[in-house]
Amino acid sequence: MMPSLTPDVEVRLSVGQCVRTLTTSKEKEEVTKTLHTLTSYLDDGPQSTITSAQRAEFSRAHYTRTLQFLISNINADWLQLLTVAQCTELWDGLFLRGPPDQTLLVLMDGISSLSSPSAGLDRLVSILERFLQSGRLTVLLWTRCQGKVPSDSPQLRETLLGRLVALPDLTANQLHHHNKTLFLPQQYYPLLARDMLTVLERTCKALRDRKDCSLTFVAQALGKACVQGHSGLVFGVLAPRLASCTRSDMVWQRVCWKLLENVPERWLESVLTGMVQAVNRPDALSRIMGNLVLKNKKAQFVITHKLLLLQYKYETRVLSILLGYLAQDRERRPLLIQVLRSLCQAWANPSAVRHTPLEQQLYVSRALLLCVGLLSDAELQELRSELLQCMLGGMQSHLDSNVVRVRRMGMVVGECLSSRMDINGAKLKFEYEHDEETKELLSLMTPLSEEETEPLDDRLDLPQDVKGQTVPSQAVPSQAASVAQKSGTDPDSELDSDDELTPYDMSADQEMSQAAPPRYLRDCLEAFLSSEDPVRVDLSLRAIEGLVRKNTSTAQEVSVELSKVLLHMEDRYNTVGFLSLRQAAMVALTVTDSVPVTEYLTTEFYSMNYSIRQRLDILEVLIMSAQELSQPITDKGGPSKSIQRVTMDTPVYPGDDPIHWRQVVERRIQSKTKRLSKGVTHPPAKPTPNRYAPVAGHFFFPLLRNYDRPQVTFDLLGGDHLVLGRLIHTLGLLMHLAVNAPVATQMGRALLDFVWAVRYHVDQMVRRGVLFAVCSVFLSMPSQSLLVELSDQLFETRAWLADVAEGDPDADCRNLAVQSLVLLEKSLKTEMNPAALVLQS
């Protein structure tokens, strides 16, 4: 009697016989019987003749080889003997009823190895599509949770994770335009997330039945999907469901905590980032994460440091959820205090204010205000000294900046911090322009509570019948009118009413002055020097610009003296429009007598005992004067030609039209006739001399002579960053207005030498001015002069501009650098390629 065979030997012999039969047989019945034999090893029904040991041995040692054999013979003749129903039941059934992890690996390898397009590839793609639709991914994940994998190794697990998560990429690389919709990331990753939810639900049920489960593989799949950039699609499905299930179920909360704890550290940041952006409330994040920040150092670093201080791309809602999560639990509140100290240090750091992007500074300001708003009174009392030091140091750093948004940001945050601390009842109050940015920062200190977001009817204790009633806005006036009609018994009362009278328009009325305006410039000068009469000074200030432009000879006699008086003049009488009137008068003097006035202003710019406001006024006057001089002269006296033409051609009466009827017909024909091209219909513009070109050097070069000489009250290369930035910007404008001027080449070379010394200035306004000046040089200098005069500096300038365009923290600096590079390349190509110049002409 022969000894009985062991299950592994029996299965090996049976499978080997089936493989040989399928290889050699050409009979349909034999092929069908063989496939039924192989399928029986996957059938665990009560009528199955295969033992559990044999099924386990087949799944462990022979299932993968069987599928690989079927794929290698996917175009065999015996497969053509089967009907469509038999192929679906027997051939496809072997893929859809076996261990799903092995099936997925074999299918993905088969799809990658077959040529595209082909019938065999289409069959495997169809099986993979049915594999996903029939819930086999859920079986795969649940099998791993139960630990029923016969043979597992780190290499096999990593391979399976790679195929599972990268399935859309692998199929797209092979199928190209013939890819299935289910394999697209927008469809596949939500499907994977739903399968994960199903597995988590089964895990909760198993825990209630006191059965152990492992979430390691699910956590690894979640982490790998998130690190590949699909966290938004995954958590778009996971987060709402987890937030709902954990609201009243502690088992769900424990499962979520364990899931996140099992995520590998190298993928934990992507998981946390995706989840924080997907949840909509801090309490939901608290229920899902638990105290993970206290147990995992990587999670603590991501939540308390990286998402708050190193990155600044998230919305205010994400900041609110993060900080609210830290404030939800008593054990996590020390981390909130730690975050507050870090935010205070970052916000008050002068180096950070100068070198970090403006968007990041705004991000830190939002986080700081949200964090302060979450403090209790006891915590606020404990941290009051640190907050006060942060407020004073940070406000000084922000107010010292030349950027308006940075200064405004410092004012708003300082106001909010002082209001929250309430030091001796004193609160800071600044005057600044309210925009969307400031309104958002101010609103962060007063977040709406849940009661405030409820409907009005739910908060008021009104009777039910009153709540449902609404009064239209037009009902009140109508009711009032009806009451008035009922109460008015006199029939003539409406005649005495003044409601029908239209008020007289007095918007254009002007106050009549008792004094007469001055008629001579010397009268204005005398009024400025010795008069104490506010009305006389006001009239002189309003009349001086017109007098200067009308009496040019007299203006040239007193131009320097009058400019000196106007420069030192103060608004003693609170004159309306004082700054604009004074500036217009100085511009008129500079335009009328350019050389002496410009020489005086440029000399006084570097003199002692001038305020920053006066130096900035000098620069503004020079800019506006140069702009006016560079424009053509227009006849300001009398109506323009267009007005005169309309006046002449418009008759008083229709019958008095002197135009002949033939001319009327000809005009109508001309107006309705379409032509492809037309000659010159208007006379060419009359050429006028450029008044700025001869005096451009007087505006430009004196501003470059004393910039490196510090004085007691003025240090241009030291702390006066605002004046330096305005000076460089002014020089750039003067350079731009000098285009086509003979002195433009000398001006460009001098300007480039000047800004080269401050190109790496710490202040972003100075760097913006430097880049604007470089753009002006490239725009104004002729291409030939640019290549000849600046050949030694062009390559170094080009490398510097490339570095700025790539690495400068300020967005405007990067944009200006890119524009400068474009202008430089255009100028060089135009000069080095004469044929291009000919084509352009």
Coordinates of C-alpha atoms in Angstrom, one line a residue, residues 425-784:
G425 CA -6.3 100.8 30.0
A426 CA -4.0 102.4 27.4
K427 CA -4.4 101.2 23.8
L428 CA -2.3 102.1 20.8
K429 CA -4.1 103.7 17.9
F430 CA -2.5 104.5 14.5
E431 CA -3.8 106.3 11.4
Y432 CA -3.5 104.1 8.3
E433 CA -5.5 103.2 5.3
H434 CA -8.0 100.4 5.8
D435 CA -7.9 97.8 3.1
E436 CA -8.8 94.1 2.8
E437 CA -5.5 93.1 4.4
T438 CA -5.9 95.2 7.5
K439 CA -9.5 94.3 7.9
E440 CA -8.6 90.6 7.9
L441 CA -5.9 91.1 10.5
L442 CA -8.3 93.1 12.7
S443 CA -10.9 90.4 12.4
L444 CA -8.6 87.7 13.6
M445 CA -8.8 89.0 17.2
T446 CA -12.6 88.7 17.3
P447 CA -13.4 85.3 15.8
L448 CA -17.1 84.4 15.6
S449 CA -18.3 81.9 18.1
E450 CA -20.7 79.1 17.3
E451 CA -23.6 81.1 18.9
E452 CA -22.8 84.1 16.7
T453 CA -23.0 82.0 13.6
E454 CA -26.4 80.6 14.3
P455 CA -29.5 82.1 12.7
L456 CA -31.1 85.0 14.3
D457 CA -34.4 83.2 14.9
D458 CA -32.6 80.5 17.0
R459 CA -31.0 83.1 19.3
L460 CA -33.9 85.4 20.1
D461 CA -36.7 84.4 22.5
L462 CA -39.5 85.5 20.3
P463 CA -42.9 84.0 19.9
Q464 CA -43.2 81.4 17.1
D465 CA -45.7 83.5 15.2
V466 CA -43.5 86.5 15.3
K467 CA -40.4 84.7 14.1
G468 CA -42.0 83.7 10.9
Q469 CA -43.2 87.2 10.1
T470 CA -41.0 89.6 8.0
V471 CA -41.7 93.2 7.2
P472 CA -40.8 94.4 3.8
S473 CA -38.5 97.4 3.6
Q474 CA -41.0 99.4 1.7
A475 CA -43.8 98.7 4.1
V476 CA -42.7 101.2 6.8
P477 CA -42.7 104.2 4.5
S478 CA -46.1 103.2 3.0
Q479 CA -47.6 102.8 6.5
A480 CA -46.2 106.1 7.6
A481 CA -47.7 107.7 4.5
S482 CA -51.1 106.2 5.2
V483 CA -51.0 107.5 8.8
A484 CA -50.1 110.9 7.5
Q485 CA -53.0 110.9 5.1
K486 CA -55.4 109.8 7.8
S487 CA -54.2 112.4 10.3
G488 CA -54.2 115.3 7.8
T489 CA -57.8 116.7 8.0
D490 CA -57.1 120.0 6.2
P491 CA -57.5 119.6 2.4
D492 CA -55.1 122.5 1.8
S493 CA -52.4 121.0 4.0
E494 CA -50.6 119.5 1.0
L495 CA -50.2 122.9 -0.6
D496 CA -48.2 124.2 2.4
S497 CA -45.7 121.3 2.1
D498 CA -42.1 122.0 0.9
D499 CA -41.4 118.4 -0.1
E500 CA -42.0 119.2 -3.8
L501 CA -39.3 121.9 -3.9
T502 CA -36.0 120.9 -5.4
P503 CA -33.0 122.1 -3.4
Y504 CA -30.7 124.5 -5.2
D505 CA -27.3 123.0 -6.3
M506 CA -24.6 124.8 -4.3
S507 CA -21.8 122.2 -4.8
A508 CA -19.8 124.5 -7.1
D509 CA -20.1 127.6 -4.9
Q510 CA -16.9 129.2 -3.7
E511 CA -16.4 131.4 -0.7
M512 CA -15.9 135.0 -1.7
S513 CA -12.7 136.5 -0.4
Q514 CA -12.4 140.1 0.7
A515 CA -8.7 140.4 -0.4
A516 CA -7.6 140.4 -4.0
P517 CA -5.1 137.9 -5.2
P518 CA -1.5 139.2 -5.9
R519 CA -0.6 140.2 -9.4
Y520 CA 3.2 140.2 -9.2
L521 CA 5.7 137.6 -8.1
R522 CA 7.5 139.9 -5.8
D523 CA 4.2 140.5 -3.9
C524 CA 4.0 136.7 -3.4
L525 CA 7.6 136.6 -2.2
E526 CA 7.0 139.4 0.2
A527 CA 3.8 137.7 1.5
F528 CA 5.8 134.5 2.1
L529 CA 8.6 136.3 4.0
S530 CA 6.8 138.8 6.1
S531 CA 3.1 138.5 6.1
E532 CA 1.2 137.1 9.0
D533 CA -2.2 137.2 7.3
P534 CA -3.4 133.7 6.5
V535 CA -5.7 134.9 3.7
R536 CA -2.8 136.7 1.9
V537 CA -0.5 133.8 2.2
D538 CA -3.2 131.4 0.9
L539 CA -3.9 133.7 -2.1
S540 CA -0.3 134.1 -2.9
L541 CA 0.3 130.3 -2.7
R542 CA -2.6 129.7 -5.1
A543 CA -1.6 132.4 -7.6
I544 CA 2.2 131.9 -7.7
E545 CA 2.2 129.0 -10.3
G546 CA 0.3 131.0 -12.8
L547 CA 2.4 134.1 -12.3
V548 CA 5.6 132.1 -12.8
R549 CA 4.4 130.7 -16.1
K550 CA 3.1 134.0 -17.4
N551 CA 6.0 136.2 -16.4
T552 CA 9.0 134.1 -17.3
S553 CA 11.5 137.0 -17.3
T554 CA 10.5 138.1 -13.8
A555 CA 10.5 134.5 -12.6
Q556 CA 14.1 134.0 -13.7
E557 CA 15.2 136.9 -11.6
V558 CA 13.8 135.6 -8.4
S559 CA 13.7 131.9 -9.2
V560 CA 16.4 130.7 -6.8
E561 CA 15.2 132.9 -3.9
L562 CA 11.6 131.9 -4.4
S563 CA 12.6 128.2 -4.5
K564 CA 14.5 128.6 -1.3
V565 CA 11.5 130.2 0.4
L566 CA 9.1 127.5 -0.9
L567 CA 11.4 124.7 0.2
H568 CA 11.6 125.9 3.7
M569 CA 7.9 127.0 3.9
E570 CA 5.7 125.3 6.5
D571 CA 1.9 124.9 6.6
R572 CA 1.4 127.4 9.5
Y573 CA -2.2 128.1 8.7
N574 CA -3.5 124.6 7.7
T575 CA -4.0 125.6 4.1
V576 CA -6.1 123.3 2.0
G577 CA -3.9 121.5 -0.6
F578 CA -0.8 123.1 0.8
L579 CA 1.7 120.4 -0.3
S580 CA 0.3 120.2 -3.9
L581 CA 0.3 124.0 -4.3
R582 CA 3.8 124.3 -3.0
Q583 CA 5.0 121.5 -5.2
A584 CA 3.3 122.9 -8.3
A585 CA 5.0 126.3 -7.7
M586 CA 8.5 124.7 -7.3
V587 CA 8.0 122.7 -10.5
A588 CA 6.9 125.8 -12.4
L589 CA 10.1 127.6 -11.2
T590 CA 12.3 124.6 -12.2
V591 CA 10.8 124.4 -15.6
T592 CA 11.0 128.2 -16.2
D593 CA 14.6 128.6 -15.0
S594 CA 16.0 125.1 -15.1
V595 CA 19.8 125.4 -14.6
P596 CA 19.9 127.8 -11.6
V597 CA 17.0 126.2 -9.7
T598 CA 18.2 122.7 -10.4
E599 CA 21.7 123.6 -9.2
Y600 CA 20.2 125.0 -6.0
L601 CA 18.0 122.0 -5.4
T602 CA 20.6 119.3 -6.0
T603 CA 23.1 121.2 -3.8
E604 CA 20.6 121.5 -1.0
F605 CA 19.8 117.8 -1.2
Y606 CA 23.1 116.9 0.4
S607 CA 23.2 119.9 2.7
M608 CA 22.9 119.7 6.5
N609 CA 19.8 120.4 8.7
Y610 CA 17.2 119.2 6.2
S611 CA 14.5 116.8 7.2
I612 CA 13.8 113.6 5.2
R613 CA 10.5 115.1 4.0
Q614 CA 12.4 118.1 2.5
R615 CA 14.9 115.9 0.7
L616 CA 12.0 113.7 -0.7
D617 CA 10.3 116.9 -1.8
I618 CA 13.4 117.9 -3.7
L619 CA 13.5 114.6 -5.5
E620 CA 9.8 114.8 -6.4
V621 CA 10.2 118.3 -7.8
L622 CA 13.1 117.2 -10.0
I623 CA 11.1 114.3 -11.3
M624 CA 8.0 116.3 -12.2
S625 CA 10.1 119.1 -13.7
A626 CA 12.0 116.6 -15.9
Q627 CA 8.7 115.0 -17.0
E628 CA 7.3 118.3 -18.0
L629 CA 10.4 119.4 -19.8
S630 CA 10.5 116.2 -21.8
Q631 CA 7.0 116.6 -23.1
P632 CA 6.2 118.8 -26.2
I633 CA 4.9 122.3 -25.6
T634 CA 1.1 122.8 -26.0
D635 CA -0.7 126.0 -26.4
K636 CA -2.6 126.4 -23.2
G637 CA -4.1 129.7 -24.0
G638 CA -7.4 129.6 -25.8
P639 CA -9.3 126.6 -27.0
S640 CA -7.7 123.7 -28.7
K641 CA -8.0 123.1 -32.4
S642 CA -10.5 120.4 -32.0
I643 CA -12.7 122.6 -29.9
Q644 CA -12.4 125.4 -32.4
R645 CA -13.2 123.1 -35.3
V646 CA -16.4 121.9 -33.6
T647 CA -17.3 125.5 -32.8
M648 CA -16.8 126.6 -36.4
D649 CA -18.6 123.7 -38.0
T650 CA -21.7 123.7 -35.8
P651 CA -24.3 126.3 -37.0
V652 CA -26.6 128.1 -34.7
Y653 CA -29.7 127.2 -36.8
P654 CA -30.2 124.3 -39.2
G655 CA -31.1 126.6 -42.0
D656 CA -27.9 128.6 -41.7
D657 CA -25.6 125.7 -42.6
P658 CA -23.1 127.1 -45.1
I659 CA -21.9 123.7 -46.3
H660 CA -23.0 122.8 -49.8
W661 CA -25.2 119.8 -50.4
R662 CA -22.5 118.2 -52.6
Q663 CA -20.1 118.2 -49.6
V664 CA -22.7 116.6 -47.4
V665 CA -23.3 113.8 -49.9
E666 CA -19.5 113.3 -50.3
R667 CA -19.0 113.0 -46.6
R668 CA -21.7 110.4 -46.3
I669 CA -20.2 108.4 -49.1
Q670 CA -16.7 108.6 -47.5
S671 CA -18.0 107.5 -44.1
K672 CA -19.7 104.4 -45.5
T673 CA -16.9 103.3 -47.8
K674 CA -14.6 100.6 -46.5
R675 CA -10.9 100.7 -47.7
L676 CA -8.2 98.2 -47.0
S677 CA -5.6 100.9 -46.8
K678 CA -5.7 104.6 -46.6
G679 CA -3.2 107.3 -47.0
V680 CA -2.3 109.9 -44.4
T681 CA -5.6 111.6 -43.4
H682 CA -4.1 113.8 -40.7
P683 CA -1.1 116.1 -41.0
P684 CA 2.0 114.8 -39.2
A685 CA 2.7 116.1 -35.7
K686 CA 4.7 119.2 -35.6
P687 CA 8.2 118.5 -34.3
T688 CA 9.2 120.4 -31.2
P689 CA 12.5 120.5 -29.4
N690 CA 13.1 118.4 -26.3
R691 CA 13.7 120.9 -23.6
Y692 CA 15.0 118.3 -21.1
A693 CA 17.8 116.9 -23.3
P694 CA 20.1 120.0 -23.0
V695 CA 19.7 120.2 -19.2
A696 CA 19.5 116.5 -18.4
G697 CA 23.0 116.5 -17.0
H698 CA 22.2 119.4 -14.6
F699 CA 19.4 117.2 -13.1
F700 CA 21.3 114.0 -13.0
F701 CA 25.0 114.3 -12.2
P702 CA 24.9 116.6 -9.1
L703 CA 22.8 113.9 -7.4
L704 CA 25.8 111.5 -7.7
R705 CA 28.6 113.6 -6.2
N706 CA 28.2 113.4 -2.4
Y707 CA 26.3 110.2 -1.7
D708 CA 29.2 108.6 0.1
R709 CA 29.8 111.4 2.6
P710 CA 27.9 110.9 5.8
Q711 CA 26.8 113.9 7.8
V712 CA 25.5 114.5 11.2
T713 CA 21.8 114.5 10.2
F714 CA 22.0 112.5 7.0
D715 CA 23.7 109.2 6.2
L716 CA 22.6 108.0 2.8
L717 CA 24.5 104.7 2.9
G718 CA 23.7 104.1 6.6
G719 CA 20.3 104.3 8.1
D720 CA 18.5 106.5 5.6
H721 CA 17.3 103.6 3.5
L722 CA 14.1 105.4 2.4
V723 CA 16.0 108.4 0.9
L724 CA 18.5 106.1 -0.8
G725 CA 15.7 104.1 -2.4
R726 CA 13.9 107.2 -3.6
L727 CA 17.2 108.7 -4.9
I728 CA 18.0 105.6 -7.0
H729 CA 14.4 105.6 -8.3
T730 CA 14.7 109.3 -9.2
L731 CA 18.0 108.7 -11.0
G732 CA 16.3 105.9 -12.9
L733 CA 13.5 108.1 -14.0
L734 CA 15.8 110.9 -15.0
M735 CA 17.8 108.3 -17.1
H736 CA 14.6 107.0 -18.7
L737 CA 13.5 110.6 -19.7
A738 CA 16.9 111.2 -21.3
V739 CA 16.4 108.6 -24.0
N740 CA 17.9 109.7 -27.3
A741 CA 19.7 112.5 -25.6
P742 CA 23.4 113.0 -26.4
V743 CA 24.3 112.7 -22.7
A744 CA 22.4 109.4 -22.2
T745 CA 25.5 107.2 -22.6
Q746 CA 27.4 109.0 -19.9
M747 CA 24.4 109.0 -17.7
G748 CA 23.9 105.3 -18.1
R749 CA 27.5 104.5 -17.4
A750 CA 27.6 106.7 -14.2
L751 CA 24.2 105.3 -13.0
L752 CA 25.3 101.7 -13.4
D753 CA 28.6 102.4 -11.5
F754 CA 26.6 104.0 -8.7
V755 CA 24.0 101.3 -8.2
W756 CA 26.5 98.5 -8.5
A757 CA 27.8 99.3 -5.0
V758 CA 24.4 98.9 -3.4
R759 CA 23.0 96.0 -5.4
Y760 CA 23.0 93.7 -2.4
H761 CA 21.4 96.2 0.0
V762 CA 19.4 94.7 2.9
D763 CA 16.4 96.9 2.2
Q764 CA 14.1 95.6 -0.5
M765 CA 13.0 99.2 -1.5
V766 CA 16.7 100.0 -2.3
R767 CA 17.0 96.7 -4.3
R768 CA 13.9 97.6 -6.2
G769 CA 15.3 101.0 -7.0
V770 CA 18.6 99.4 -8.2
L771 CA 16.8 97.0 -10.5
F772 CA 14.5 99.8 -11.9
A773 CA 17.6 101.9 -12.6
V774 CA 19.2 99.0 -14.4
C775 CA 16.0 98.6 -16.5
S776 CA 16.2 102.4 -17.3
V777 CA 19.8 102.1 -18.5
F778 CA 19.0 99.2 -20.8
L779 CA 15.9 101.0 -22.2
S780 CA 17.5 104.4 -22.7
M781 CA 21.0 103.7 -23.9
P782 CA 21.5 102.8 -27.6
S783 CA 22.3 99.2 -28.2
Q784 CA 25.7 100.1 -29.7

